[in-house]
Tab-separated table of C-alpha atoms and ligand atoms in Angstrom:
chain	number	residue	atom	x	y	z
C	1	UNK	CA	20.619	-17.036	-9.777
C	2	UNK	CA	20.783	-18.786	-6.247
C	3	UNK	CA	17.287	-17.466	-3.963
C	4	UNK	CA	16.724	-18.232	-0.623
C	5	UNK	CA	13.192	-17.321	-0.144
C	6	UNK	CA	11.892	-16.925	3.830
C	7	UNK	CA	8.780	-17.347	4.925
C	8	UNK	CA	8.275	-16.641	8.752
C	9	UNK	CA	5.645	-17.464	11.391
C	10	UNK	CA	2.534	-18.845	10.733
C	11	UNK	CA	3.189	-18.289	6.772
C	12	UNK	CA	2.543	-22.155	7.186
C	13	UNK	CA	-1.070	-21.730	8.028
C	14	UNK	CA	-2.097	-20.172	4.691
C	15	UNK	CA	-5.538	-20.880	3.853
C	16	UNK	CA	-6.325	-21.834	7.724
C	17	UNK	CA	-5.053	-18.701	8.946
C	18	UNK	CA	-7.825	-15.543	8.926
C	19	UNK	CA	-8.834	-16.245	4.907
C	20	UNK	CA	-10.289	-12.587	5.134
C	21	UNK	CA	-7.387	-11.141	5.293
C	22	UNK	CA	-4.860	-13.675	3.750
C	23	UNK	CA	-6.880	-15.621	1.365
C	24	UNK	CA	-7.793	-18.976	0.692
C	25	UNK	CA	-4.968	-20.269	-0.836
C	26	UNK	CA	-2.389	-22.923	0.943
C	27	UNK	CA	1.470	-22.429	2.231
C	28	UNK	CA	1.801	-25.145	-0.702
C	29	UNK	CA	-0.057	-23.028	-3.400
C	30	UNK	CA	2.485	-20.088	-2.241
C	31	UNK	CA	5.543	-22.619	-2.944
C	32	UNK	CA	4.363	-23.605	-6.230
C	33	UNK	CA	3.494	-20.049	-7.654
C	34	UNK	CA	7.256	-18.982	-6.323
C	35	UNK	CA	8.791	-22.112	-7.806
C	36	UNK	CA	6.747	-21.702	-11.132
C	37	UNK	CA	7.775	-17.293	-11.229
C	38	UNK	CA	11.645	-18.757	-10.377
C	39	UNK	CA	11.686	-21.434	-12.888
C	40	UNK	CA	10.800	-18.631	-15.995
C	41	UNK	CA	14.473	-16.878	-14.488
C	42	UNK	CA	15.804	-20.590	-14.221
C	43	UNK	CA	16.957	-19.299	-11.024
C	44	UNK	CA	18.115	-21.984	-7.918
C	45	UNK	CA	15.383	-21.345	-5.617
C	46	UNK	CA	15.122	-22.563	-2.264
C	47	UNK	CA	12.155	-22.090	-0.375
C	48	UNK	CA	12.246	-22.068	3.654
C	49	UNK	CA	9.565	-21.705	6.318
C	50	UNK	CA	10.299	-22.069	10.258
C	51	UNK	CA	7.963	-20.457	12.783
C	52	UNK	CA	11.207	-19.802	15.182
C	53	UNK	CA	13.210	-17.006	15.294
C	54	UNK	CA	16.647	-19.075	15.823
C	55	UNK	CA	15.546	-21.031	12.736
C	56	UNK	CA	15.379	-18.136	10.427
C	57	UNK	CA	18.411	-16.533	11.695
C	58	UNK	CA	20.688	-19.945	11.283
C	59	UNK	CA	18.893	-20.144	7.376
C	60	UNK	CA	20.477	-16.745	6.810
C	61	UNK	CA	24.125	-17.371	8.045
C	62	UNK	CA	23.663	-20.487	6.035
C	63	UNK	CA	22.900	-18.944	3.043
C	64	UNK	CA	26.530	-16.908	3.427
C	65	UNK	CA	28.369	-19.968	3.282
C	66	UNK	CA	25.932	-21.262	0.652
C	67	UNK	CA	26.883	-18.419	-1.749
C	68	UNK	CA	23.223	-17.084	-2.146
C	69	UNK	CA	23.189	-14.202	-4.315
C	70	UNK	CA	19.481	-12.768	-3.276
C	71	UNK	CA	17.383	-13.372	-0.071
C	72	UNK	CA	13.589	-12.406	-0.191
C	73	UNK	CA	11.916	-12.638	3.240
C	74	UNK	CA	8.613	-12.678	4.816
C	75	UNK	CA	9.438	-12.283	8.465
C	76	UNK	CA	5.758	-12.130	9.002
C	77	UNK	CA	5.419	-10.480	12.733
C	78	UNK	CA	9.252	-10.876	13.148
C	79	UNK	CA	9.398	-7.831	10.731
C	80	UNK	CA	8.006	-5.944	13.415
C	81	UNK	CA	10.754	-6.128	16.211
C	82	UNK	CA	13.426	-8.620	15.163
C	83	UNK	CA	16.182	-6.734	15.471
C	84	UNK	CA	18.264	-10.508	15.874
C	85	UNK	CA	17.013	-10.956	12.235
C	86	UNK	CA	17.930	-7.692	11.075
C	87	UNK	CA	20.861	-8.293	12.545
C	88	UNK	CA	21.485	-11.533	10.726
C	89	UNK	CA	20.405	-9.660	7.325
C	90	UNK	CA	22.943	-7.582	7.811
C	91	UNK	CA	25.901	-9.665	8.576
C	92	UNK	CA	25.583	-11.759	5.759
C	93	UNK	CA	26.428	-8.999	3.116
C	94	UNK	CA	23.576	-10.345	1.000
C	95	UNK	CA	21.180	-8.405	-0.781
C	96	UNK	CA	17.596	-8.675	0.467
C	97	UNK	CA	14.252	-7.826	0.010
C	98	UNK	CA	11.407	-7.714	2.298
C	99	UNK	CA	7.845	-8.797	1.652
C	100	UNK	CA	4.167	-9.259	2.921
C	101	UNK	CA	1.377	-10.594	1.397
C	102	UNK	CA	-1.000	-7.884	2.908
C	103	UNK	CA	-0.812	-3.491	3.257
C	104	UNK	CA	1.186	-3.501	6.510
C	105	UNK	CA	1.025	0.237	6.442
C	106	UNK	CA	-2.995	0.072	6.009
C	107	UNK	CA	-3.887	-2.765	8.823
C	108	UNK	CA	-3.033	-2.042	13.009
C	109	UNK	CA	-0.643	0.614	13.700
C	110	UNK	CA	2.329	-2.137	14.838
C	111	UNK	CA	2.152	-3.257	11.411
C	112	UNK	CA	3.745	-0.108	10.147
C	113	UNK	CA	6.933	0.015	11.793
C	114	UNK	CA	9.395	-2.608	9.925
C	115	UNK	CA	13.167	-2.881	11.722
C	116	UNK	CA	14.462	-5.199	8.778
C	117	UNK	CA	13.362	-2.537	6.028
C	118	UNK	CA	17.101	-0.269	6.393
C	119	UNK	CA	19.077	-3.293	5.578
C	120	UNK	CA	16.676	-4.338	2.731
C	121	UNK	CA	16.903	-2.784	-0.663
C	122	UNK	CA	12.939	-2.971	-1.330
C	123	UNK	CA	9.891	-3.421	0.697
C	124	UNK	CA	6.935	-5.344	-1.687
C	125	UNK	CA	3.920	-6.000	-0.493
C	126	UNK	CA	-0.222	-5.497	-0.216
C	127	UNK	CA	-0.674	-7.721	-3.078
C	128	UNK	CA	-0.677	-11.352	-1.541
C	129	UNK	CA	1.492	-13.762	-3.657
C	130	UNK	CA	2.185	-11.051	-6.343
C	131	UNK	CA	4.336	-9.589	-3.996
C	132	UNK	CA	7.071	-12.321	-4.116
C	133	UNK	CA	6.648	-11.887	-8.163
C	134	UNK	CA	7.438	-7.928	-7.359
C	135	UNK	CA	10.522	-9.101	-5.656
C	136	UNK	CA	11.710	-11.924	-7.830
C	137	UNK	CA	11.602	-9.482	-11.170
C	138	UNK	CA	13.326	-6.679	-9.071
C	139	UNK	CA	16.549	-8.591	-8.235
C	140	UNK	CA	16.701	-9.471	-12.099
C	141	UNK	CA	16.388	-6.359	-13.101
C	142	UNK	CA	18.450	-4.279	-10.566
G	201	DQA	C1	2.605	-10.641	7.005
G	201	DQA	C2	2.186	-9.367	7.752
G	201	DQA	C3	2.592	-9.444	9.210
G	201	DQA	O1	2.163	-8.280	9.893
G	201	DQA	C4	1.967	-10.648	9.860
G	201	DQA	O2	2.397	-10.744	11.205
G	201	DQA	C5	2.199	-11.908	9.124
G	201	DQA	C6	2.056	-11.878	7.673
G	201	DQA	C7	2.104	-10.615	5.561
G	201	DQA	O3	2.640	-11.386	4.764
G	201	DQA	O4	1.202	-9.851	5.236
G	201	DQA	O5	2.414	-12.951	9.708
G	201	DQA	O6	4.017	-10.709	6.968
């Protein structure tokens, strides 16, 4: 199956960025353990990071002419109030399903509130990288 995985701002700074709450593994040991779930599915996988909102939203319309079957997307804070990214979601027609490494519902009360969540078919997260495994088995099996 063609993936486009998405992996928003400051996803990058894994294992730099607040360990206590993110851990204290890199961006790179992220890429590897989605390559290495992807690879047991022989899927097409294509992982993409950008820190920029434009960036993210040009990856998705690309992925519409790319025939992508599946998104999966850490916004990071975009998730929060990116309604250009929702929008993009939704244009595209393509399935997609949201993820976070940590319990956005169980850290600061902005965390909570998700505008790409209505045009994504499942929300994963609160268990770091296990959460893209979540997602990767659910658009096999669904
Ligand atoms: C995050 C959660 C977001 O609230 C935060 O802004 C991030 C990372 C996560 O994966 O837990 O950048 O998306």
């Amino acid at each position: 199956m063609k993936i486009l995985i998405i992996n928003g701002p400051n996803l990058n700074m894994l294992g730099i960025r607040e360990p206590q709450v993110y851990g204290d593994k890199t961006y790179q040991d992220l890429v590897d353990y989605i390559t290495k779930i992807a690879s047991n599915y022989q899927d097409d996988v294509t992982v993409f990071q950008a820190n920029g909102e434009k960036e993210i939203i040009e990856r998705i319309h690309q992925a519409y002419f790319d025939q992508v079957k599946a998104i999966i997307i850490n916004p990071g804070a975009f998730g929060h109030y990116s309604y250009a990214i929702r929008d993009a979601i939704a244009s595209v027609g393509i399935r997609c399903i949201e993820v976070h490494l940590t319990d956005v519902d169980h850290r600061e009360p902005f965390r909570k509130v998700s505008v790409i969540r209505d045009v994504c078919e499942k929300s994963y997260y609160g268990k770091n990288f296990v959460s893209y495994k979540e997602a990767i088995d659910y658009i096999h099996q669904v």
